[in-house]
PDB file of C-alpha atoms in Angstrom:
ATOM      1  CA  MET A 105     -50.237 -13.528 -26.224  1.00 49.00           C
ATOM      2  CA  GLY A 106     -52.760 -14.904 -28.684  1.00 58.00           C
ATOM      3  CA  ASP A 107     -54.026 -18.457 -28.166  1.00 67.00           C
ATOM      4  CA  LYS A 108     -50.976 -19.569 -26.181  1.00 70.00           C
ATOM      5  CA  ILE A 109     -51.480 -20.882 -22.652  1.00 68.00           C
ATOM      6  CA  LEU A 110     -47.853 -20.368 -21.639  1.00 74.00           C
ATOM      7  CA  GLU A 111     -45.296 -18.026 -23.112  1.00 82.00           C
ATOM      8  CA  ILE A 112     -41.691 -17.636 -21.952  1.00 83.00           C
ATOM      9  CA  GLU A 113     -39.270 -14.973 -23.135  1.00 89.00           C
ATOM     10  CA  HIS A 114     -35.572 -15.038 -22.317  1.00 85.00           C
ATOM     11  CA  SER A 115     -32.403 -13.580 -23.731  1.00 83.00           C
ATOM     12  CA  PRO A 116     -29.010 -14.696 -22.398  1.00 84.00           C
ATOM     13  CA  GLY A 117     -27.955 -12.388 -19.594  1.00 84.00           C
ATOM     14  CA  ASP A 118     -31.421 -10.868 -19.442  1.00 84.00           C
ATOM     15  CA  GLU A 119     -34.581 -11.457 -17.422  1.00 86.00           C
ATOM     16  CA  TRP A 120     -37.127 -14.228 -17.849  1.00 83.00           C
ATOM     17  CA  VAL A 121     -40.680 -13.235 -18.697  1.00 86.00           C
ATOM     18  CA  VAL A 122     -43.336 -15.908 -18.116  1.00 79.00           C
ATOM     19  CA  ARG A 123     -46.956 -15.427 -19.097  1.00 80.00           C
ATOM     20  CA  PHE A 124     -49.466 -18.022 -17.981  1.00 71.00           C
ATOM     21  CA  ARG A 125     -53.165 -17.787 -18.833  1.00 70.00           C
ATOM     22  CA  PRO A 126     -55.110 -20.360 -16.820  1.00 66.00           C
ATOM     23  CA  THR A 127     -58.406 -19.244 -18.388  1.00 68.00           C
ATOM     24  CA  GLY A 128     -57.288 -20.830 -21.647  1.00 68.00           C
ATOM     25  CA  LEU A 129     -57.313 -24.326 -20.137  1.00 72.00           C
ATOM     26  CA  GLN A 130     -61.022 -25.173 -20.526  1.00 79.00           C
ATOM     27  CA  TRP A 131     -60.464 -27.222 -23.665  1.00 81.00           C
ATOM     28  CA  LEU A 132     -57.944 -29.505 -21.913  1.00 83.00           C
ATOM     29  CA  PRO A 133     -58.884 -32.662 -19.994  1.00 90.00           C
ATOM     30  CA  GLU A 134     -59.350 -32.177 -16.225  1.00 91.00           C
ATOM     31  CA  GLU A 135     -56.232 -34.201 -15.362  1.00 94.00           C
ATOM     32  CA  THR A 136     -54.079 -32.045 -17.656  1.00 89.00           C
ATOM     33  CA  ARG A 137     -55.481 -28.846 -16.118  1.00 85.00           C
ATOM     34  CA  ARG A 138     -54.666 -30.145 -12.622  1.00 89.00           C
ATOM     35  CA  HIS A 139     -51.082 -30.892 -13.673  1.00 91.00           C
ATOM     36  CA  LEU A 140     -50.635 -27.471 -15.279  1.00 85.00           C
ATOM     37  CA  LEU A 141     -52.102 -25.644 -12.298  1.00 85.00           C
ATOM     38  CA  GLY A 142     -49.873 -27.717  -9.986  1.00 91.00           C
ATOM     39  CA  ALA A 143     -46.886 -26.783 -12.145  1.00 89.00           C
ATOM     40  CA  ARG A 144     -47.883 -23.134 -11.837  1.00 85.00           C
ATOM     41  CA  LYS A 145     -47.886 -23.492  -8.044  1.00 90.00           C
ATOM     42  CA  GLU A 146     -44.449 -25.165  -8.100  1.00 93.00           C
ATOM     43  CA  PHE A 147     -43.127 -22.389 -10.337  1.00 86.00           C
ATOM     44  CA  LEU A 148     -44.435 -19.762  -7.909  1.00 87.00           C
ATOM     45  CA  LEU A 149     -42.845 -21.606  -4.972  1.00 93.00           C
ATOM     46  CA  ALA A 150     -39.517 -21.691  -6.851  1.00 92.00           C
ATOM     47  CA  LEU A 151     -39.878 -17.987  -7.587  1.00 88.00           C
ATOM     48  CA  ARG A 152     -40.570 -17.312  -3.886  1.00 92.00           C
ATOM     49  CA  SER A 153     -37.413 -19.230  -2.975  1.00 94.00           C
ATOM     50  CA  ALA A 154     -35.358 -17.199  -5.453  1.00 91.00           C
ATOM     51  CA  VAL A 155     -36.758 -13.925  -4.089  1.00 90.00           C
ATOM     52  CA  ASP A 156     -36.041 -15.028  -0.501  1.00 93.00           C
ATOM     53  CA  GLN A 157     -32.445 -15.824  -1.487  1.00 93.00           C
ATOM     54  CA  ALA A 158     -32.056 -12.430  -3.176  1.00 89.00           C
ATOM     55  CA  ILE A 159     -33.357 -10.715  -0.022  1.00 91.00           C
ATOM     56  CA  GLN A 160     -30.932 -12.708   2.137  1.00 92.00           C
ATOM     57  CA  ARG A 161     -27.991 -11.756  -0.091  1.00 89.00           C
ATOM     58  CA  THR A 162     -29.027  -8.102   0.061  1.00 88.00           C
ATOM     59  CA  ASP A 163     -29.216  -8.262   3.856  1.00 87.00           C
ATOM     60  CA  GLU A 164     -25.729  -9.804   4.030  1.00 84.00           C
ATOM     61  CA  VAL A 165     -24.248  -7.069   1.832  1.00 81.00           C
ATOM     62  CA  GLU A 166     -25.855  -4.368   3.976  1.00 76.00           C
ATOM     63  CA  LYS A 167     -24.506  -5.795   7.279  1.00 74.00           C
ATOM     64  CA  PRO A 168     -21.565  -3.851   8.625  1.00 72.00           C
ATOM     65  CA  LYS A 169     -18.409  -5.915   8.653  1.00 69.00           C
ATOM     66  CA  SER A 170     -17.205  -6.718  12.128  1.00 68.00           C
ATOM     67  CA  THR A 171     -13.734  -5.443  12.958  1.00 74.00           C
ATOM     68  CA  ARG A 172     -13.618  -7.190  16.260  1.00 77.00           C
ATOM     69  CA  ARG A 173     -10.138  -7.741  17.649  1.00 80.00           C
ATOM     70  CA  THR A 174      -9.037 -10.562  19.848  1.00 82.00           C
ATOM     71  CA  ARG A 175      -6.431  -9.940  22.490  1.00 83.00           C
ATOM     72  CA  ILE A 176      -3.842 -12.710  22.665  1.00 84.00           C
ATOM     73  CA  LYS A 177      -1.708 -12.886  25.755  1.00 86.00           C
ATOM     74  CA  VAL A 178       1.876 -13.913  24.963  1.00 86.00           C
ATOM     75  CA  GLU A 179       4.099 -15.037  27.785  1.00 77.00           C
TER      76      GLU A 179
END
Protein backbone atom coordinates (compact mmCIF):
# COMPACT_ATOMS: atom_id res chain seq x y z
CA MET A 1 0.00 0.00 0.00
CA GLY A 2 2.96 2.32 0.40
CA ASP A 3 2.34 5.82 1.75
CA LYS A 4 -1.31 5.91 0.66
CA ILE A 5 -3.98 6.45 3.30
CA LEU A 6 -6.80 5.10 1.14
CA GLU A 7 -6.60 2.74 -1.79
CA ILE A 8 -9.55 1.48 -3.85
CA GLU A 9 -9.39 -1.22 -6.50
CA HIS A 10 -12.27 -1.99 -8.83
CA SER A 11 -12.75 -3.62 -12.20
CA PRO A 12 -16.12 -3.44 -13.96
CA GLY A 13 -18.18 -6.47 -13.02
CA ASP A 14 -15.74 -7.36 -10.26
CA GLU A 15 -15.47 -6.71 -6.53
CA TRP A 16 -14.39 -3.51 -4.80
CA VAL A 17 -11.31 -3.65 -2.61
CA VAL A 18 -10.88 -0.76 -0.16
CA ARG A 19 -7.81 -0.37 2.01
CA PHE A 20 -7.84 2.30 4.68
CA ARG A 21 -4.89 2.91 7.00
CA PRO A 22 -5.92 5.26 9.81
CA THR A 23 -2.43 5.12 11.35
CA GLY A 24 -1.16 7.18 8.43
CA LEU A 25 -3.26 10.19 9.44
CA GLN A 26 -0.95 11.74 12.07
CA TRP A 27 0.44 14.32 9.67
CA LEU A 28 -3.05 15.67 8.86
CA PRO A 29 -4.79 18.42 10.84
CA GLU A 30 -7.15 17.18 13.58
CA GLU A 31 -10.27 18.38 11.74
CA THR A 32 -9.28 16.46 8.60
CA ARG A 33 -8.64 13.29 10.63
CA ARG A 34 -12.09 13.60 12.23
CA HIS A 35 -13.72 13.93 8.80
CA LEU A 36 -11.83 10.94 7.40
CA LEU A 37 -12.61 8.77 10.41
CA GLY A 38 -16.27 9.84 10.18
CA ALA A 39 -16.23 8.92 6.49
CA ARG A 40 -14.81 5.53 7.41
CA LYS A 41 -17.71 5.01 9.83
CA GLU A 42 -20.25 6.03 7.16
CA PHE A 43 -18.61 3.64 4.68
CA LEU A 44 -18.85 0.80 7.21
CA LEU A 45 -22.52 1.63 7.86
CA ALA A 46 -23.19 1.56 4.10
CA LEU A 47 -21.36 -1.76 3.87
CA ARG A 48 -23.48 -3.13 6.75
CA SER A 49 -26.63 -2.05 4.91
CA ALA A 50 -25.47 -3.79 1.73
CA VAL A 51 -24.69 -6.99 3.64
CA ASP A 52 -28.09 -6.88 5.38
CA GLN A 53 -29.79 -6.51 1.98
CA ALA A 54 -27.81 -9.45 0.57
CA ILE A 55 -28.85 -11.58 3.56
CA GLN A 56 -32.50 -10.59 3.08
CA ARG A 57 -32.38 -11.50 -0.62
CA THR A 58 -30.81 -14.86 0.24
CA ASP A 59 -33.54 -15.54 2.80
CA GLU A 60 -36.24 -14.70 0.23
CA VAL A 61 -34.74 -17.08 -2.34
CA GLU A 62 -34.57 -19.88 0.24
CA LYS A 63 -38.24 -19.50 1.31
CA PRO A 64 -40.48 -22.18 -0.13
CA LYS A 65 -43.01 -20.75 -2.53
CA SER A 66 -46.55 -20.98 -1.24
CA THR A 67 -48.91 -23.00 -3.41
CA ARG A 68 -51.92 -22.09 -1.39
CA ARG A 69 -55.23 -22.49 -3.19
CA THR A 70 -58.33 -20.47 -2.61
CA ARG A 71 -61.70 -22.12 -2.96
CA ILE A 72 -64.20 -19.96 -4.82
CA LYS A 73 -67.84 -20.86 -4.50
CA VAL A 74 -69.73 -20.32 -7.76
CA GLU A 75 -73.50 -20.27 -7.68
